[in-house]
PDB file of C-alpha atoms and ligand atoms in Angstrom:
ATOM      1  CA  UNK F   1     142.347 114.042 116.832  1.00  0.00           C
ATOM      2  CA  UNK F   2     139.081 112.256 116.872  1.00  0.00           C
ATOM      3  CA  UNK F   3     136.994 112.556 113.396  1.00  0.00           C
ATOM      4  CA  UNK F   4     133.379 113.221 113.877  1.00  0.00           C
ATOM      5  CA  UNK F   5     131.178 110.994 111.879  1.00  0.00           C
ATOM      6  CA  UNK F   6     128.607 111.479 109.485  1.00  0.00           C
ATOM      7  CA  UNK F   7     125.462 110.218 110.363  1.00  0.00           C
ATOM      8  CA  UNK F   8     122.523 108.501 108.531  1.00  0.00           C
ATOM      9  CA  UNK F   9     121.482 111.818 106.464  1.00  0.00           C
ATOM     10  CA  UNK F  10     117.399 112.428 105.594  1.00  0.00           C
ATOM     11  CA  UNK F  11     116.751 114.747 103.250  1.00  0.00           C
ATOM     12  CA  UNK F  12     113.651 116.564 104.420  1.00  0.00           C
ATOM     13  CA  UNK F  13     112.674 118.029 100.655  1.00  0.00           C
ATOM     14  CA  UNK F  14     113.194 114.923  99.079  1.00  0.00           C
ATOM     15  CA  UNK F  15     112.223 112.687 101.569  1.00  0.00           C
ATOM     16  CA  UNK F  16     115.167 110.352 100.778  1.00  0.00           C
ATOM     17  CA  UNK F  17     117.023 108.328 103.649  1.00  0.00           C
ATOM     18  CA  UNK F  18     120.723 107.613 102.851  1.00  0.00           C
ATOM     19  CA  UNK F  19     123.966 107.251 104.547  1.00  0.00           C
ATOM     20  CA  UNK F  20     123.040 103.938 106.362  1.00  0.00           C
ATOM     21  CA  UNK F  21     122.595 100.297 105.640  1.00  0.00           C
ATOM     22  CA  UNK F  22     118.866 100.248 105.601  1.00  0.00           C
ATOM     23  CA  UNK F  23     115.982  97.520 106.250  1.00  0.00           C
ATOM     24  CA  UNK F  24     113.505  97.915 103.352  1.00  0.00           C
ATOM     25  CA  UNK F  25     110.143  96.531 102.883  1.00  0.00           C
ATOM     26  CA  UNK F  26     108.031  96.713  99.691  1.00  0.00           C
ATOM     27  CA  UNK F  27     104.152  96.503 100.266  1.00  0.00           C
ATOM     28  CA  UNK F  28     102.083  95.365  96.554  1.00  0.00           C
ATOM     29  CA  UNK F  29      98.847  95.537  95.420  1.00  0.00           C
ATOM     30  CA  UNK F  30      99.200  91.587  95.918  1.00  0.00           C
ATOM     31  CA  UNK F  31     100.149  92.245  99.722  1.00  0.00           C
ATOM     32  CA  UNK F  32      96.704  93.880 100.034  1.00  0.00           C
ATOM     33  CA  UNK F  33      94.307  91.844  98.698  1.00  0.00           C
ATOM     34  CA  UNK F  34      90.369  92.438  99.641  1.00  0.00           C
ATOM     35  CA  UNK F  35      91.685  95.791 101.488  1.00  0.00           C
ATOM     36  CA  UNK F  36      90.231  98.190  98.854  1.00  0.00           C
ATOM     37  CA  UNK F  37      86.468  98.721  98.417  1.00  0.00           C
ATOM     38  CA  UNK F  38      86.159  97.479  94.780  1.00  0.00           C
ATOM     39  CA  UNK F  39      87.592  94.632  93.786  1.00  0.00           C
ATOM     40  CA  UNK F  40      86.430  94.554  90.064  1.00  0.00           C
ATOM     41  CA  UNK F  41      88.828  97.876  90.215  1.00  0.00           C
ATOM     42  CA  UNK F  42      91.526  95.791  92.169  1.00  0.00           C
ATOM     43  CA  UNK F  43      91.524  93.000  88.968  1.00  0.00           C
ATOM     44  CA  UNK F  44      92.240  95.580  86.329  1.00  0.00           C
ATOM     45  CA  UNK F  45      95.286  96.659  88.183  1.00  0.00           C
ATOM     46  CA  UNK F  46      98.444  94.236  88.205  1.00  0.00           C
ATOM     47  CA  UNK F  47      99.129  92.580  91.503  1.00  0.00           C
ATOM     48  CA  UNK F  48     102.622  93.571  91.291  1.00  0.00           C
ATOM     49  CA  UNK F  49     101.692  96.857  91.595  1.00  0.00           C
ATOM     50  CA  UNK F  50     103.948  98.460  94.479  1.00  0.00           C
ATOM     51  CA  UNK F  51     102.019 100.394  96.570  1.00  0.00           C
ATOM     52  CA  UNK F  52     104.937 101.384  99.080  1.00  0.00           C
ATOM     53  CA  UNK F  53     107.966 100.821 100.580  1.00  0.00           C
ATOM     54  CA  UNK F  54     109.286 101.656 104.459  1.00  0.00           C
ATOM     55  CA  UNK F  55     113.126 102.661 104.505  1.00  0.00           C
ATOM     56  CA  UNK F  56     114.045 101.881 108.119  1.00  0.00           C
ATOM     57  CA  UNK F  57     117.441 102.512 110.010  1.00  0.00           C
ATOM     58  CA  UNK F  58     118.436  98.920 111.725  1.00  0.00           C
ATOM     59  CA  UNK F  59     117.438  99.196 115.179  1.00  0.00           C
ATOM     60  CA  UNK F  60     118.528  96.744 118.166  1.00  0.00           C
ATOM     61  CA  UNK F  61     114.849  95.932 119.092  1.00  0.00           C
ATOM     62  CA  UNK F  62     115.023  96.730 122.300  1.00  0.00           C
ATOM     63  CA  UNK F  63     113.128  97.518 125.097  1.00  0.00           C
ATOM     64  CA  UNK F  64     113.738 101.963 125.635  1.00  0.00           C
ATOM     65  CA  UNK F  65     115.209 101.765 122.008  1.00  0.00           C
ATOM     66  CA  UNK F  66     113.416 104.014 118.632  1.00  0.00           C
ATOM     67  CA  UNK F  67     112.693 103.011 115.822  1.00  0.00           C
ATOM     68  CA  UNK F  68     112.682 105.447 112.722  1.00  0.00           C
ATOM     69  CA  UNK F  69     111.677 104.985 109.277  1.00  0.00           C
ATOM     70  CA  UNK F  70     110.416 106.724 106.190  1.00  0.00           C
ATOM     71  CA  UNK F  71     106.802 105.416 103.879  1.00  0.00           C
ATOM     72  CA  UNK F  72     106.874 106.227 100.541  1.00  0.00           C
ATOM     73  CA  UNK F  73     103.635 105.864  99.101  1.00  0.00           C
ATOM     74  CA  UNK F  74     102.782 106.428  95.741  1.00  0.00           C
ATOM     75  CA  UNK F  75     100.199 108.087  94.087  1.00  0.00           C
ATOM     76  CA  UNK F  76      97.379 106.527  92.041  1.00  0.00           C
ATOM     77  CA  UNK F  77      93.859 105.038  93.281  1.00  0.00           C
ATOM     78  CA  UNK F  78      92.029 101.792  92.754  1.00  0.00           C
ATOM     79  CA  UNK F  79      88.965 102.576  91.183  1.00  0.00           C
ATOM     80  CA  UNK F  80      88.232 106.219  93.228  1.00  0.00           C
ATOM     81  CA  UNK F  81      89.937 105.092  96.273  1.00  0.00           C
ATOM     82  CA  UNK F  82      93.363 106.337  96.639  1.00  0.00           C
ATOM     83  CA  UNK F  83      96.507 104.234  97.891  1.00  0.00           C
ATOM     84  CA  UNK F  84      96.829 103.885 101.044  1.00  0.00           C
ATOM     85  CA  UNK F  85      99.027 101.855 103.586  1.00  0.00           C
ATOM     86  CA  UNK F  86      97.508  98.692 105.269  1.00  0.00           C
ATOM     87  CA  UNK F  87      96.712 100.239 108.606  1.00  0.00           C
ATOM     88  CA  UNK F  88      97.588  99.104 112.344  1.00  0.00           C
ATOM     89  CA  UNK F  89      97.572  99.603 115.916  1.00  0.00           C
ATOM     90  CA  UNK F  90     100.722  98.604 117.661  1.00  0.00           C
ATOM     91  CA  UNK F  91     101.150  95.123 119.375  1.00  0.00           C
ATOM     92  CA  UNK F  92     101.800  96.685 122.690  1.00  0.00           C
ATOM     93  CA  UNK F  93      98.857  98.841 121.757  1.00  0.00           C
ATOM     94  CA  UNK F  94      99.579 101.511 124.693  1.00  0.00           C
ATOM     95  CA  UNK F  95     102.519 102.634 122.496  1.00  0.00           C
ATOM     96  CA  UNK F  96     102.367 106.099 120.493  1.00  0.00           C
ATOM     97  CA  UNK F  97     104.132 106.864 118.059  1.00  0.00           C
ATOM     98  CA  UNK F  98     105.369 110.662 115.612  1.00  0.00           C
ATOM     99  CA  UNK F  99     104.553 110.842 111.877  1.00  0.00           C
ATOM    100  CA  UNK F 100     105.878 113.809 109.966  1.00  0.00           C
ATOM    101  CA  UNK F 101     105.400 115.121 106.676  1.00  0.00           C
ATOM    102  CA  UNK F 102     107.930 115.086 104.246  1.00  0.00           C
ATOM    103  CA  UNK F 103     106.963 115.379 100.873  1.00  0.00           C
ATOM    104  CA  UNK F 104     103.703 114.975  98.637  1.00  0.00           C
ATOM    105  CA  UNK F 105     100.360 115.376 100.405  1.00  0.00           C
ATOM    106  CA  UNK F 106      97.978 113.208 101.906  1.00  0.00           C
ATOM    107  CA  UNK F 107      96.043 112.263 104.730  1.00  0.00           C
ATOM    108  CA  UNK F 108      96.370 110.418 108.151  1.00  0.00           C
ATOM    109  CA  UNK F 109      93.581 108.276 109.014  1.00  0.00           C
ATOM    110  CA  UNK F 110      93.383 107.784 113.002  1.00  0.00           C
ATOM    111  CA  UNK F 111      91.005 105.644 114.700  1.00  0.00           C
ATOM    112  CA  UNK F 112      90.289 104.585 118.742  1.00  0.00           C
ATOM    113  CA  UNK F 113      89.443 101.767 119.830  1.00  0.00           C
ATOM    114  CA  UNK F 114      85.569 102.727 120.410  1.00  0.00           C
ATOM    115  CA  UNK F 115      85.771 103.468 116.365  1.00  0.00           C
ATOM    116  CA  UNK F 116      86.171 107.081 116.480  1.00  0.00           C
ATOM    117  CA  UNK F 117      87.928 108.043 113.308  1.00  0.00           C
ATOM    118  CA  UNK F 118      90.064 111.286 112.996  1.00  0.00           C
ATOM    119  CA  UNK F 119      91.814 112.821 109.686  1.00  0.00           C
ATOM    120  CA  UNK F 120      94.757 114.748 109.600  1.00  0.00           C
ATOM    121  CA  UNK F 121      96.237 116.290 106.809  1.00  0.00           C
ATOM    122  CA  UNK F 122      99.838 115.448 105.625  1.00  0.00           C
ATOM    123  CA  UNK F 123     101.995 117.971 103.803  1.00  0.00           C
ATOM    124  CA  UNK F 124     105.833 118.827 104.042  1.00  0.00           C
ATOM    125  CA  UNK F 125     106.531 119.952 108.034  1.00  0.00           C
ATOM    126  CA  UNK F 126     103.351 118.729 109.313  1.00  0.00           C
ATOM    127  CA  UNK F 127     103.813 116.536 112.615  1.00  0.00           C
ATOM    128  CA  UNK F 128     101.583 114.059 113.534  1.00  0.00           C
ATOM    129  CA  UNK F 129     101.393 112.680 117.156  1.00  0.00           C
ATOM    130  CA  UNK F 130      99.846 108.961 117.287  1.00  0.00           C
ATOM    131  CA  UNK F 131      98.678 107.949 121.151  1.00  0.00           C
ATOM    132  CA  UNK F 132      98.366 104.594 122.117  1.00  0.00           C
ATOM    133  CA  UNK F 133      95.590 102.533 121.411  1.00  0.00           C
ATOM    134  CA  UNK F 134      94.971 104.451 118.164  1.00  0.00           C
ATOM    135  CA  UNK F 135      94.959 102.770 114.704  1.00  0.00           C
ATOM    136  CA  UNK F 136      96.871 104.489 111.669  1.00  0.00           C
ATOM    137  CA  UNK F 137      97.013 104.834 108.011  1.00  0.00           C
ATOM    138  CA  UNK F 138      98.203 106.879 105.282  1.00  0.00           C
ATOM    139  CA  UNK F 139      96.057 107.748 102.272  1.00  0.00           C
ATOM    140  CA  UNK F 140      97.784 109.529  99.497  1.00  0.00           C
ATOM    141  CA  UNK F 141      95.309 112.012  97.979  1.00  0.00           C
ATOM    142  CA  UNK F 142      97.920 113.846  95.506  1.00  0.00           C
ATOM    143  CA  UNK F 143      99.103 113.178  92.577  1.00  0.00           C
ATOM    144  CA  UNK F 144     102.960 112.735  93.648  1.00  0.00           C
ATOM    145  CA  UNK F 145     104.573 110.578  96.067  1.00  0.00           C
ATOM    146  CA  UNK F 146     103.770 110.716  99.780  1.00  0.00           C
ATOM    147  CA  UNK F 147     106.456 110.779 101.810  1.00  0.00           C
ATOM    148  CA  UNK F 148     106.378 110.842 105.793  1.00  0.00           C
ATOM    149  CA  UNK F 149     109.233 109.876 108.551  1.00  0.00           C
ATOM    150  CA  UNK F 150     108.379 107.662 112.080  1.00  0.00           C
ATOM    151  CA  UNK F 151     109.084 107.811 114.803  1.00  0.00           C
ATOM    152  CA  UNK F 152     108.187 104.956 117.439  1.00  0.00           C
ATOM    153  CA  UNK F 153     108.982 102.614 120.223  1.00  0.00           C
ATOM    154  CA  UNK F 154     111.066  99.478 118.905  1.00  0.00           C
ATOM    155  CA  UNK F 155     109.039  97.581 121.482  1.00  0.00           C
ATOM    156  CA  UNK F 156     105.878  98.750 120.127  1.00  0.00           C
ATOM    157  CA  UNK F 157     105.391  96.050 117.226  1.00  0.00           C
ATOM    158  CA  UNK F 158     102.583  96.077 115.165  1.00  0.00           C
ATOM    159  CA  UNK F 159      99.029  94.410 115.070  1.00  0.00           C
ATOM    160  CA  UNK F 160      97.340  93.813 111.226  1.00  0.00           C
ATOM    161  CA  UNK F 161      94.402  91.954 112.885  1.00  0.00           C
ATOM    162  CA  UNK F 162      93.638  94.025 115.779  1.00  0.00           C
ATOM    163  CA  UNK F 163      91.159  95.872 113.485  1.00  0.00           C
ATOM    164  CA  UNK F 164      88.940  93.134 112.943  1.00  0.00           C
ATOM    165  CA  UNK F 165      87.102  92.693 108.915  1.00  0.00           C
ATOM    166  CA  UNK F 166      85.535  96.014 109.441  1.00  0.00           C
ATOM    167  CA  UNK F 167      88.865  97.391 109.429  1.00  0.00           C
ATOM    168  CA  UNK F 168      88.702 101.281 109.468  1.00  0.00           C
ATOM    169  CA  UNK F 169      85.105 103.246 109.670  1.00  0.00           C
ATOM    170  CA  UNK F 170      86.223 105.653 107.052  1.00  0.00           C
ATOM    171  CA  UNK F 171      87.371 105.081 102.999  1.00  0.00           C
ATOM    172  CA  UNK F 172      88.848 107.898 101.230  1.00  0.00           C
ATOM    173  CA  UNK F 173      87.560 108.441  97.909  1.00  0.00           C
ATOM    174  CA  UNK F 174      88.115 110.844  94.908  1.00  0.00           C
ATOM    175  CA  UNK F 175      84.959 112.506  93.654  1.00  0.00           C
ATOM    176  CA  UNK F 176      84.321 113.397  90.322  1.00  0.00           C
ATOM    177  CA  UNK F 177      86.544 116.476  90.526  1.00  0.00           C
ATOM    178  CA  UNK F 178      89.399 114.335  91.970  1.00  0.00           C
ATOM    179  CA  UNK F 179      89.284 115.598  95.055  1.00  0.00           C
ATOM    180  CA  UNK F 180      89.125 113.284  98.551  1.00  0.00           C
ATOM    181  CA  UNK F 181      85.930 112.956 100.068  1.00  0.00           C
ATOM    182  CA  UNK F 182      85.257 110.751 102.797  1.00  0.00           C
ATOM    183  CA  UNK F 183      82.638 107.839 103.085  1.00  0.00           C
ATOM    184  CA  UNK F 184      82.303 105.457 105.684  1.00  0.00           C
ATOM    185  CA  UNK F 185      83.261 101.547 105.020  1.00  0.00           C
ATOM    186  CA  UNK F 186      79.367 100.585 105.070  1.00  0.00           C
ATOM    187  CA  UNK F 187      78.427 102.939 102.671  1.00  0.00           C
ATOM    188  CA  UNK F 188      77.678 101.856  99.149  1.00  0.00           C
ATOM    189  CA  UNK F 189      78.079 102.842  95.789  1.00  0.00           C
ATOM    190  CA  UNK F 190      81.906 103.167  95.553  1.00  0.00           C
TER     191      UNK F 190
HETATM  192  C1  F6R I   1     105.366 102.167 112.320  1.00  0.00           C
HETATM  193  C2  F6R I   1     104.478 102.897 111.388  1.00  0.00           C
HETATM  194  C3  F6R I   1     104.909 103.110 109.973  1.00  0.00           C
HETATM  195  C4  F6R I   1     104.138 102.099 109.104  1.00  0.00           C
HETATM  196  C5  F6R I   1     104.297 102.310 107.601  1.00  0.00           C
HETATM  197  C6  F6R I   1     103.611 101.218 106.774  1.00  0.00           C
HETATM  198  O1  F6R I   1     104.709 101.923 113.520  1.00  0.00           O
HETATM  199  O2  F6R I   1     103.372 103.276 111.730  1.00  0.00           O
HETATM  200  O3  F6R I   1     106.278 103.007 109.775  1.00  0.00           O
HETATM  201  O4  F6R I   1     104.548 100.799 109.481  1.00  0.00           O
HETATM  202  O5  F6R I   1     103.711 103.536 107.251  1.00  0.00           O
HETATM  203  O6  F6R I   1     102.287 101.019 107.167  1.00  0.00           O
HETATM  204  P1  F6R I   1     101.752  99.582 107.613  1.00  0.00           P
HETATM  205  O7  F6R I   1     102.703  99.082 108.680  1.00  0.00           O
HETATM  206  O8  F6R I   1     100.374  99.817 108.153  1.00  0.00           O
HETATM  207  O9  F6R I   1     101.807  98.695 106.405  1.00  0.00           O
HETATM  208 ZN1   ZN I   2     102.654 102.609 113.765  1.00  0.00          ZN
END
């Protein structure tokens, strides 16, 4: 009699991945220098600090393949502005890609190619559909981790220059209550 097998096992209220060998990657404060607004802010903090880490199942890479993986980003801000991942459009830029909430809550930052920027909040069960040729990014506006599964084309790849030194045309901010408000990257005073 043939035993089923388990399979890789995600735990949707806790966002943890398990049951797999995975592929980890750790992103630091270090890893993301000059991305934040203020940099006398960024000095205070230590460069060490991890920002986030992507749990990915091993894919083969190839072309018609999926990749899937879950971001854990933590909570905290430099200066007012509040972690966030690094941002990118994928290499094969035509590729979309399926974010969905997990745990924590936060925002997804989406932006075209003619600059347009988009928000979208991120909370347990909400899905988030990516289409090609739009630029991504978390922002983690609570005060717990953020936690959000992937879902994407293994042939997709991702570009971390594509965005140019503007980068994207909106920062997210707390205000003096500690909630997010928006400003765009031009705008002074943060
Ligand atoms: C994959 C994807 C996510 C991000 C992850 C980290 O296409 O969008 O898995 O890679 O949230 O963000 P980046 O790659 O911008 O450092
Ligand atoms: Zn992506």
């Amino acid at each position: 009699m043939m035993t089923p097998m388990i399979p890789p096992i995600l735990n949707f209220a806790t966002g943890n991945l398990g049951g797999a060998e995975l592929v980890e990657k750790s992103t630091t404060l270090a890893d993301l220098q000059g991305l934040f607004a203020d940099p006398h802010a960024e000095a205070v903090l230590s460069p060490d600090t991890q920002l986030y880490r992507v749990a990915m199942l091993p894919g083969n890479g190839g072309e018609g393949d999926l990749n899937m993986g879950v971001t854990y980003l933590e909570a905290g801000r430099v200066g007012q502005e509040f972690f966030m991942t690094r941002g990118h459009i994928h290499a094969r830029a035509e590729q979309a890609e399926y974010y969905f909430g997990l745990c924590g809550r936060g925002l997804l930052l989406l932006q075209d190619m003619a600059g347009v920027c988009l928000l979208e909040q991120v909370f347990p069960g909400s899905v988030h559909h990516i289409p090609g040729h739009v630029a991504h990014r978390l922002v983690n506006t609570g005060e717990t981790l953020l936690s959000a599964l992937a879902v994407w084309p293994a042939i997709a790849g991702h570009d971390y220059n594509a965005m140019g030194e503007c980068g994207f045309a909106v920062r997210v901010l707390a205000g003096e209550d500690g909630m997010p408000h928006l400003v765009t990257s031009d705008q002074q005073g943060m």
